[in-house]
Amino acid sequence: MLSVYVAMAEELSFFKAESPAPKIEEKKLDWPPEEISKTNLELPSTSKTLTVSASIYHPEPSQTDSTPYITADGSRINKRDPKKHRWIAVSRDLHTRWGGDISFGDSLWVTGISDELDGLYIVRDVMNQRIHKQIDLLVGKRDRIMGFWRNVQIAKLEQD
C-alpha cells in the first residue's frame, strides 16, 4: 500500500514541473511598512500651510445632520470604527465650493494637535456655515477623544 502512495506522489510531482509561462521575479515587500516616528511629524516643506483651529466630531445627528453616517461628499462612515478612516470636515471658508482652496478628496497634513491625532487626513465633509478657519476630525464615541486646539497647521498635499 505504501508503494502505491509513493508512486502517486512521484507521478503528481511531474505535474508541478516547469510551467511554460515566463518566470516572474518576485520581490518581497516590507510589510508592515516602516513606522513613522509620530514625534517627528512635520509639514511638507513645499506646501502652503494654514493655521486653523481643530475639534472633533462624532457621527450622530446632534453633531451632523439627519444622515450622520454619510458625509457631504457621499462617503459612508464605518459605524463601528469611524476614526479608522482619518477623515475630516473643513469649514466652508476653506472649501473650494465657497471660495477656499480645499476640495473633497484632498489629502491634508495636520500637525499641532497630538502625537495620536497628527498626520494625514482626507477631506470628506464640511462644517456648519457659522464656523470659520477650522477643521473637524471624525472620531467615534468609543474613542473617548475630546478637545479643541488652536494654532493647528494644515497643508494640502499636492497630487501629481
Short mmCIF file of N, CA and C in Angstrom, two decimals:
data_model
loop_
_atom_site.label_atom_id
_atom_site.label_comp_id
_atom_site.label_asym_id
_atom_site.label_seq_id
_atom_site.Cartn_x
_atom_site.Cartn_y
_atom_site.Cartn_z
N MET A 1 0.82 -1.19 0.00
CA MET A 1 0.00 0.00 0.00
C MET A 1 0.87 1.26 0.00
N LEU A 2 1.95 1.22 0.76
CA LEU A 2 2.85 2.35 0.84
C LEU A 2 3.47 2.64 -0.53
N SER A 3 3.77 1.61 -1.27
CA SER A 3 4.38 1.82 -2.59
C SER A 3 3.41 2.52 -3.54
N VAL A 4 2.11 2.30 -3.37
CA VAL A 4 1.11 2.97 -4.20
C VAL A 4 1.13 4.47 -3.92
N TYR A 5 1.22 4.84 -2.65
CA TYR A 5 1.28 6.26 -2.28
C TYR A 5 2.55 6.92 -2.79
N VAL A 6 3.66 6.22 -2.69
CA VAL A 6 4.93 6.76 -3.18
C VAL A 6 4.86 6.95 -4.68
N ALA A 7 4.31 5.99 -5.39
CA ALA A 7 4.19 6.08 -6.84
C ALA A 7 3.28 7.24 -7.23
N MET A 8 2.18 7.42 -6.51
CA MET A 8 1.25 8.52 -6.79
C MET A 8 1.93 9.87 -6.55
N ALA A 9 2.69 9.96 -5.47
CA ALA A 9 3.39 11.20 -5.14
C ALA A 9 4.39 11.54 -6.22
N GLU A 10 5.13 10.55 -6.69
CA GLU A 10 6.11 10.79 -7.76
C GLU A 10 5.40 11.22 -9.04
N GLU A 11 4.30 10.57 -9.34
CA GLU A 11 3.55 10.88 -10.56
C GLU A 11 3.00 12.31 -10.52
N LEU A 12 2.46 12.71 -9.38
CA LEU A 12 1.90 14.05 -9.26
C LEU A 12 2.99 15.11 -9.30
N SER A 13 4.18 14.78 -8.88
CA SER A 13 5.26 15.78 -8.91
C SER A 13 5.61 16.15 -10.34
N PHE A 14 5.34 15.32 -11.31
CA PHE A 14 5.61 15.67 -12.70
C PHE A 14 4.71 16.81 -13.17
N PHE A 15 3.51 16.89 -12.60
CA PHE A 15 2.60 17.95 -12.99
C PHE A 15 3.07 19.31 -12.47
N LYS A 16 3.92 19.30 -11.49
CA LYS A 16 4.40 20.54 -10.92
C LYS A 16 5.75 20.95 -11.50
N ALA A 17 6.12 20.36 -12.59
CA ALA A 17 7.39 20.70 -13.22
C ALA A 17 7.30 22.11 -13.79
N GLU A 18 8.37 22.54 -14.45
CA GLU A 18 8.44 23.90 -15.00
C GLU A 18 7.20 24.24 -15.81
N SER A 19 6.66 25.40 -15.52
CA SER A 19 5.49 25.91 -16.23
C SER A 19 5.97 26.58 -17.52
N PRO A 20 5.19 26.52 -18.61
CA PRO A 20 5.58 27.20 -19.84
C PRO A 20 5.46 28.72 -19.73
N ALA A 21 4.79 29.21 -18.70
CA ALA A 21 4.64 30.65 -18.53
C ALA A 21 5.99 31.25 -18.16
N PRO A 22 6.23 32.51 -18.56
CA PRO A 22 7.50 33.14 -18.22
C PRO A 22 7.63 33.27 -16.70
N LYS A 23 8.84 33.10 -16.24
CA LYS A 23 9.11 33.17 -14.81
C LYS A 23 9.12 34.64 -14.38
N ILE A 24 8.38 34.94 -13.33
CA ILE A 24 8.30 36.30 -12.81
C ILE A 24 9.16 36.38 -11.57
N GLU A 25 10.01 37.39 -11.56
CA GLU A 25 10.87 37.57 -10.40
C GLU A 25 10.05 38.18 -9.28
N GLU A 26 10.05 37.53 -8.14
CA GLU A 26 9.29 38.03 -7.01
C GLU A 26 10.17 38.85 -6.11
N LYS A 27 9.65 40.00 -5.69
CA LYS A 27 10.36 40.87 -4.78
C LYS A 27 9.55 40.94 -3.49
N LYS A 28 10.18 40.59 -2.41
CA LYS A 28 9.49 40.59 -1.13
C LYS A 28 9.25 42.03 -0.68
N LEU A 29 8.01 42.34 -0.34
CA LEU A 29 7.66 43.67 0.15
C LEU A 29 7.85 43.73 1.65
N ASP A 30 8.31 44.85 2.11
CA ASP A 30 8.43 45.04 3.55
C ASP A 30 7.05 45.34 4.11
N TRP A 31 6.52 44.42 4.87
CA TRP A 31 5.21 44.63 5.46
C TRP A 31 5.23 44.18 6.89
N PRO A 32 4.76 44.89 7.81
CA PRO A 32 4.16 46.20 7.64
C PRO A 32 5.24 47.23 7.29
N PRO A 33 4.82 48.32 6.66
CA PRO A 33 5.80 49.34 6.29
C PRO A 33 6.46 49.91 7.53
N GLU A 34 7.62 50.49 7.32
CA GLU A 34 8.34 51.08 8.45
C GLU A 34 7.46 52.12 9.13
N GLU A 35 7.45 52.08 10.43
CA GLU A 35 6.65 53.03 11.19
C GLU A 35 7.28 54.41 11.12
N ILE A 36 6.45 55.43 11.01
CA ILE A 36 6.90 56.81 11.05
C ILE A 36 6.90 57.23 12.50
N SER A 37 7.97 57.79 12.93
CA SER A 37 8.03 58.27 14.30
C SER A 37 7.04 59.42 14.45
N LYS A 38 6.04 59.23 15.28
CA LYS A 38 4.99 60.23 15.43
C LYS A 38 5.50 61.51 16.06
N THR A 39 6.61 61.44 16.74
CA THR A 39 7.14 62.66 17.35
C THR A 39 7.87 63.52 16.33
N ASN A 40 8.19 62.97 15.17
CA ASN A 40 8.92 63.73 14.15
C ASN A 40 8.03 64.12 12.98
N LEU A 41 6.73 64.16 13.16
CA LEU A 41 5.85 64.54 12.08
C LEU A 41 6.04 66.01 11.76
N GLU A 42 6.27 66.30 10.51
CA GLU A 42 6.46 67.68 10.09
C GLU A 42 5.61 67.95 8.87
N LEU A 43 5.32 69.22 8.66
CA LEU A 43 4.58 69.61 7.48
C LEU A 43 5.45 69.49 6.25
N PRO A 44 4.87 69.14 5.10
CA PRO A 44 5.65 69.13 3.87
C PRO A 44 6.17 70.54 3.59
N SER A 45 7.42 70.66 3.22
CA SER A 45 8.02 71.98 3.06
C SER A 45 7.55 72.69 1.79
N THR A 46 7.04 71.95 0.80
CA THR A 46 6.66 72.57 -0.46
C THR A 46 5.22 73.08 -0.47
N SER A 47 4.42 72.72 0.52
CA SER A 47 3.01 73.09 0.52
C SER A 47 2.77 74.38 1.30
N LYS A 48 1.75 75.10 0.86
CA LYS A 48 1.31 76.29 1.58
C LYS A 48 0.59 75.81 2.84
N THR A 49 0.95 76.37 3.98
CA THR A 49 0.31 75.95 5.23
C THR A 49 -0.68 77.01 5.70
N LEU A 50 -1.69 76.54 6.40
CA LEU A 50 -2.69 77.42 7.00
C LEU A 50 -2.73 77.13 8.49
N THR A 51 -2.99 78.14 9.27
CA THR A 51 -3.19 77.96 10.70
C THR A 51 -4.68 78.02 10.97
N VAL A 52 -5.20 76.96 11.58
CA VAL A 52 -6.62 76.84 11.85
C VAL A 52 -6.83 76.34 13.28
N SER A 53 -8.07 76.28 13.69
CA SER A 53 -8.44 75.61 14.93
C SER A 53 -8.92 74.21 14.56
N ALA A 54 -8.88 73.31 15.52
CA ALA A 54 -9.33 71.94 15.26
C ALA A 54 -10.19 71.46 16.41
N SER A 55 -11.14 70.61 16.07
CA SER A 55 -12.00 69.98 17.06
C SER A 55 -12.30 68.58 16.56
N ILE A 56 -13.09 67.85 17.31
CA ILE A 56 -13.50 66.51 16.88
C ILE A 56 -15.02 66.48 16.75
N TYR A 57 -15.50 65.52 15.95
CA TYR A 57 -16.95 65.31 15.90
C TYR A 57 -17.25 63.83 15.79
N HIS A 58 -18.43 63.48 16.30
CA HIS A 58 -18.92 62.10 16.24
C HIS A 58 -20.02 62.04 15.18
N PRO A 59 -20.14 60.91 14.51
CA PRO A 59 -21.23 60.77 13.53
C PRO A 59 -22.57 60.51 14.22
N GLU A 60 -23.20 61.58 14.66
CA GLU A 60 -24.52 61.48 15.28
C GLU A 60 -25.32 62.71 14.90
N PRO A 61 -26.65 62.59 14.82
CA PRO A 61 -27.49 63.69 14.33
C PRO A 61 -27.30 65.01 15.07
N SER A 62 -26.99 64.97 16.36
CA SER A 62 -26.83 66.24 17.09
C SER A 62 -25.57 67.00 16.67
N GLN A 63 -24.61 66.31 16.04
CA GLN A 63 -23.38 66.96 15.61
C GLN A 63 -23.25 67.05 14.09
N THR A 64 -24.16 66.41 13.36
CA THR A 64 -24.10 66.43 11.89
C THR A 64 -25.44 66.87 11.34
N ASP A 65 -26.08 65.97 10.61
CA ASP A 65 -27.43 66.21 10.11
C ASP A 65 -28.23 64.93 10.30
N SER A 66 -29.31 64.78 9.58
CA SER A 66 -30.17 63.61 9.78
C SER A 66 -29.57 62.32 9.21
N THR A 67 -28.47 62.42 8.46
CA THR A 67 -27.79 61.24 7.93
C THR A 67 -26.34 61.25 8.43
N PRO A 68 -26.13 60.93 9.70
CA PRO A 68 -24.79 61.10 10.29
C PRO A 68 -23.72 60.18 9.73
N TYR A 69 -24.09 59.07 9.10
CA TYR A 69 -23.08 58.14 8.59
C TYR A 69 -22.80 58.34 7.10
N ILE A 70 -23.29 59.44 6.55
CA ILE A 70 -22.99 59.80 5.16
C ILE A 70 -22.41 61.20 5.18
N THR A 71 -21.20 61.35 4.63
CA THR A 71 -20.53 62.65 4.63
C THR A 71 -21.06 63.52 3.50
N ALA A 72 -20.63 64.76 3.46
CA ALA A 72 -21.11 65.70 2.45
C ALA A 72 -20.73 65.27 1.03
N ASP A 73 -19.64 64.53 0.87
CA ASP A 73 -19.26 64.08 -0.47
C ASP A 73 -19.87 62.72 -0.82
N GLY A 74 -20.70 62.17 0.08
CA GLY A 74 -21.39 60.91 -0.19
C GLY A 74 -20.68 59.67 0.34
N SER A 75 -19.54 59.84 1.00
CA SER A 75 -18.82 58.69 1.56
C SER A 75 -19.58 58.15 2.77
N ARG A 76 -19.50 56.84 2.95
CA ARG A 76 -20.17 56.20 4.08
C ARG A 76 -19.18 55.90 5.19
N ILE A 77 -19.55 56.29 6.39
CA ILE A 77 -18.70 56.14 7.57
C ILE A 77 -18.91 54.76 8.19
N ASN A 78 -17.82 54.10 8.56
CA ASN A 78 -17.87 52.83 9.26
C ASN A 78 -18.44 53.08 10.65
N LYS A 79 -19.59 52.49 10.95
CA LYS A 79 -20.28 52.75 12.22
C LYS A 79 -19.50 52.20 13.41
N ARG A 80 -18.75 51.14 13.22
CA ARG A 80 -18.04 50.53 14.34
C ARG A 80 -16.73 51.23 14.68
N ASP A 81 -16.09 51.84 13.68
CA ASP A 81 -14.78 52.47 13.92
C ASP A 81 -14.59 53.67 13.00
N PRO A 82 -15.31 54.76 13.27
CA PRO A 82 -15.21 55.94 12.40
C PRO A 82 -13.80 56.52 12.33
N LYS A 83 -13.05 56.43 13.41
CA LYS A 83 -11.72 57.04 13.47
C LYS A 83 -10.74 56.42 12.47
N LYS A 84 -10.96 55.15 12.11
CA LYS A 84 -10.01 54.47 11.24
C LYS A 84 -9.92 55.11 9.85
N HIS A 85 -10.95 55.83 9.44
CA HIS A 85 -10.93 56.47 8.12
C HIS A 85 -9.91 57.59 8.03
N ARG A 86 -9.70 58.30 9.15
CA ARG A 86 -8.88 59.51 9.17
C ARG A 86 -9.44 60.54 8.18
N TRP A 87 -10.72 60.82 8.36
CA TRP A 87 -11.43 61.80 7.54
C TRP A 87 -11.66 63.05 8.36
N ILE A 88 -11.74 64.19 7.67
CA ILE A 88 -12.04 65.44 8.36
C ILE A 88 -13.08 66.23 7.61
N ALA A 89 -13.70 67.13 8.35
CA ALA A 89 -14.58 68.14 7.77
C ALA A 89 -13.82 69.46 7.85
N VAL A 90 -14.00 70.30 6.86
CA VAL A 90 -13.36 71.62 6.88
C VAL A 90 -14.45 72.67 6.92
N SER A 91 -14.13 73.82 7.49
CA SER A 91 -15.11 74.91 7.50
C SER A 91 -15.31 75.36 6.05
N ARG A 92 -16.46 75.90 5.78
CA ARG A 92 -16.82 76.24 4.40
C ARG A 92 -15.91 77.28 3.78
N ASP A 93 -15.37 78.19 4.58
CA ASP A 93 -14.49 79.21 4.02
C ASP A 93 -13.19 78.60 3.48
N LEU A 94 -12.85 77.38 3.87
CA LEU A 94 -11.66 76.70 3.37
C LEU A 94 -11.95 75.87 2.12
N HIS A 95 -13.22 75.55 1.87
CA HIS A 95 -13.61 74.66 0.77
C HIS A 95 -13.76 75.42 -0.55
N THR A 96 -13.38 74.79 -1.65
CA THR A 96 -13.43 75.43 -2.97
C THR A 96 -14.85 75.84 -3.37
N ARG A 97 -15.84 75.12 -2.92
CA ARG A 97 -17.22 75.47 -3.27
C ARG A 97 -17.61 76.86 -2.77
N TRP A 98 -16.95 77.31 -1.70
CA TRP A 98 -17.24 78.62 -1.12
C TRP A 98 -16.03 79.56 -1.20
N GLY A 99 -15.13 79.31 -2.15
CA GLY A 99 -14.01 80.22 -2.39
C GLY A 99 -12.68 79.84 -1.77
N GLY A 100 -12.59 78.73 -1.09
CA GLY A 100 -11.33 78.30 -0.48
C GLY A 100 -10.47 77.51 -1.45
N ASP A 101 -9.45 76.86 -0.93
CA ASP A 101 -8.51 76.10 -1.76
C ASP A 101 -8.59 74.59 -1.57
N ILE A 102 -9.46 74.11 -0.71
CA ILE A 102 -9.51 72.68 -0.36
C ILE A 102 -10.80 72.06 -0.91
N SER A 103 -10.65 70.89 -1.54
CA SER A 103 -11.79 70.18 -2.14
C SER A 103 -12.00 68.84 -1.46
N PHE A 104 -13.17 68.24 -1.70
CA PHE A 104 -13.41 66.88 -1.23
C PHE A 104 -12.36 65.97 -1.85
N GLY A 105 -11.84 65.04 -1.06
CA GLY A 105 -10.85 64.09 -1.54
C GLY A 105 -9.41 64.57 -1.39
N ASP A 106 -9.21 65.84 -1.07
CA ASP A 106 -7.85 66.34 -0.87
C ASP A 106 -7.23 65.71 0.37
N SER A 107 -5.93 65.49 0.31
CA SER A 107 -5.19 64.99 1.46
C SER A 107 -4.59 66.18 2.19
N LEU A 108 -4.81 66.24 3.50
CA LEU A 108 -4.28 67.31 4.31
C LEU A 108 -3.34 66.74 5.36
N TRP A 109 -2.20 67.39 5.53
CA TRP A 109 -1.26 67.03 6.59
C TRP A 109 -1.56 67.94 7.76
N VAL A 110 -1.86 67.36 8.91
CA VAL A 110 -2.28 68.11 10.09
C VAL A 110 -1.24 67.93 11.20
N THR A 111 -0.78 69.06 11.78
CA THR A 111 0.13 68.99 12.93
C THR A 111 -0.28 70.02 13.96
N GLY A 112 0.07 69.74 15.21
CA GLY A 112 -0.20 70.69 16.28
C GLY A 112 -1.30 70.26 17.22
N ILE A 113 -1.79 69.03 17.07
CA ILE A 113 -2.85 68.54 17.95
C ILE A 113 -2.24 67.62 19.01
N SER A 114 -1.84 66.41 18.59
CA SER A 114 -1.21 65.44 19.49
C SER A 114 -0.51 64.39 18.65
N ASP A 115 0.33 63.59 19.29
CA ASP A 115 1.02 62.52 18.57
C ASP A 115 0.03 61.56 17.92
N GLU A 116 -1.06 61.28 18.62
CA GLU A 116 -2.05 60.33 18.11
C GLU A 116 -2.86 60.90 16.94
N LEU A 117 -3.19 62.18 17.01
CA LEU A 117 -4.10 62.75 16.01
C LEU A 117 -3.40 63.48 14.86
N ASP A 118 -2.16 63.86 15.01
CA ASP A 118 -1.44 64.50 13.91
C ASP A 118 -1.23 63.49 12.79
N GLY A 119 -1.18 63.98 11.56
CA GLY A 119 -0.90 63.11 10.43
C GLY A 119 -1.75 63.43 9.23
N LEU A 120 -1.92 62.44 8.37
CA LEU A 120 -2.61 62.60 7.10
C LEU A 120 -4.11 62.33 7.24
N TYR A 121 -4.92 63.22 6.67
CA TYR A 121 -6.38 63.08 6.67
C TYR A 121 -6.92 63.36 5.27
N ILE A 122 -8.10 62.82 4.98
CA ILE A 122 -8.79 63.05 3.71
C ILE A 122 -10.02 63.91 3.99
N VAL A 123 -10.24 64.92 3.17
CA VAL A 123 -11.40 65.82 3.32
C VAL A 123 -12.62 65.13 2.75
N ARG A 124 -13.62 64.88 3.60
CA ARG A 124 -14.85 64.22 3.17
C ARG A 124 -16.11 64.98 3.56
N ASP A 125 -15.96 66.03 4.37
CA ASP A 125 -17.15 66.68 4.90
C ASP A 125 -16.90 68.18 5.07
N VAL A 126 -17.98 68.93 5.23
CA VAL A 126 -17.88 70.37 5.53
C VAL A 126 -18.64 70.64 6.82
N MET A 127 -18.28 71.74 7.43
CA MET A 127 -18.88 72.11 8.71
C MET A 127 -20.02 73.11 8.50
N ASN A 128 -20.73 73.39 9.56
CA ASN A 128 -21.81 74.37 9.54
C ASN A 128 -21.26 75.73 9.10
N GLN A 129 -22.10 76.50 8.42
CA GLN A 129 -21.65 77.78 7.87
C GLN A 129 -21.23 78.81 8.91
N ARG A 130 -21.60 78.64 10.16
CA ARG A 130 -21.21 79.60 11.19
C ARG A 130 -19.76 79.43 11.63
N ILE A 131 -19.10 78.31 11.27
CA ILE A 131 -17.73 78.02 11.66
C ILE A 131 -16.76 78.53 10.59
N HIS A 132 -15.64 79.13 11.03
CA HIS A 132 -14.63 79.66 10.09
C HIS A 132 -13.23 79.23 10.52
N LYS A 133 -12.36 79.00 9.53
CA LYS A 133 -10.95 78.63 9.74
C LYS A 133 -10.80 77.52 10.77
N GLN A 134 -11.48 76.41 10.51
CA GLN A 134 -11.46 75.30 11.45
C GLN A 134 -11.59 73.97 10.71
N ILE A 135 -11.02 72.93 11.29
CA ILE A 135 -11.20 71.56 10.81
C ILE A 135 -11.83 70.75 11.93
N ASP A 136 -12.50 69.68 11.56
CA ASP A 136 -13.19 68.81 12.50
C ASP A 136 -12.77 67.37 12.21
N LEU A 137 -12.13 66.70 13.15
CA LEU A 137 -11.66 65.34 12.96
C LEU A 137 -12.76 64.35 13.30
N LEU A 138 -13.00 63.39 12.43
CA LEU A 138 -14.03 62.38 12.65
C LEU A 138 -13.49 61.30 13.59
N VAL A 139 -14.18 61.09 14.71
CA VAL A 139 -13.85 60.01 15.64
C VAL A 139 -15.16 59.39 16.13
N GLY A 140 -15.06 58.22 16.71
CA GLY A 140 -16.24 57.56 17.27
C GLY A 140 -16.39 57.89 18.74
N LYS A 141 -17.59 57.69 19.27
CA LYS A 141 -17.83 57.95 20.69
C LYS A 141 -16.96 57.07 21.58
N ARG A 142 -16.69 55.85 21.15
CA ARG A 142 -15.89 54.93 21.95
C ARG A 142 -14.42 55.33 22.01
N ASP A 143 -13.98 56.21 21.11
CA ASP A 143 -12.57 56.63 21.11
C ASP A 143 -12.24 57.54 22.29
N ARG A 144 -13.24 58.10 22.92
CA ARG A 144 -13.08 58.95 24.10
C ARG A 144 -12.03 60.04 23.90
N ILE A 145 -12.13 60.70 22.76
CA ILE A 145 -11.25 61.82 22.46
C ILE A 145 -12.10 63.08 22.44
N MET A 146 -11.70 64.06 23.19
CA MET A 146 -12.38 65.34 23.21
C MET A 146 -11.32 66.42 23.12
N GLY A 147 -11.71 67.58 22.64
CA GLY A 147 -10.75 68.67 22.66
C GLY A 147 -11.02 69.72 21.61
N PHE A 148 -10.38 70.84 21.83
CA PHE A 148 -10.39 71.95 20.89
C PHE A 148 -8.97 72.50 20.90
N TRP A 149 -8.38 72.62 19.73
CA TRP A 149 -6.99 73.03 19.62
C TRP A 149 -6.87 74.27 18.74
N ARG A 150 -6.05 75.20 19.14
CA ARG A 150 -5.77 76.41 18.35
C ARG A 150 -4.38 76.27 17.75
N ASN A 151 -4.11 77.08 16.75
CA ASN A 151 -2.79 77.11 16.10
C ASN A 151 -2.39 75.76 15.53
N VAL A 152 -3.33 75.07 14.91
CA VAL A 152 -3.07 73.82 14.23
C VAL A 152 -2.65 74.14 12.81
N GLN A 153 -1.61 73.49 12.34
CA GLN A 153 -1.11 73.73 10.98
C GLN A 153 -1.66 72.66 10.04
N ILE A 154 -2.17 73.09 8.88
CA ILE A 154 -2.61 72.13 7.85
C ILE A 154 -1.92 72.50 6.55
N ALA A 155 -1.61 71.48 5.78
CA ALA A 155 -1.01 71.68 4.46
C ALA A 155 -1.66 70.70 3.49
N LYS A 156 -2.06 71.21 2.36
CA LYS A 156 -2.67 70.38 1.32
C LYS A 156 -1.54 69.70 0.56
N LEU A 157 -1.61 68.38 0.46
CA LEU A 157 -0.59 67.65 -0.28
C LEU A 157 -0.94 67.70 -1.76
N GLU A 158 0.00 68.14 -2.54
CA GLU A 158 -0.21 68.26 -3.98
C GLU A 158 -0.17 66.88 -4.61
N GLN A 159 -1.14 66.60 -5.49
CA GLN A 159 -1.18 65.33 -6.17
C GLN A 159 -0.57 65.48 -7.55
N ASP A 160 0.29 64.53 -7.90
CA ASP A 160 0.97 64.60 -9.21
C ASP A 160 0.07 64.18 -10.32
#
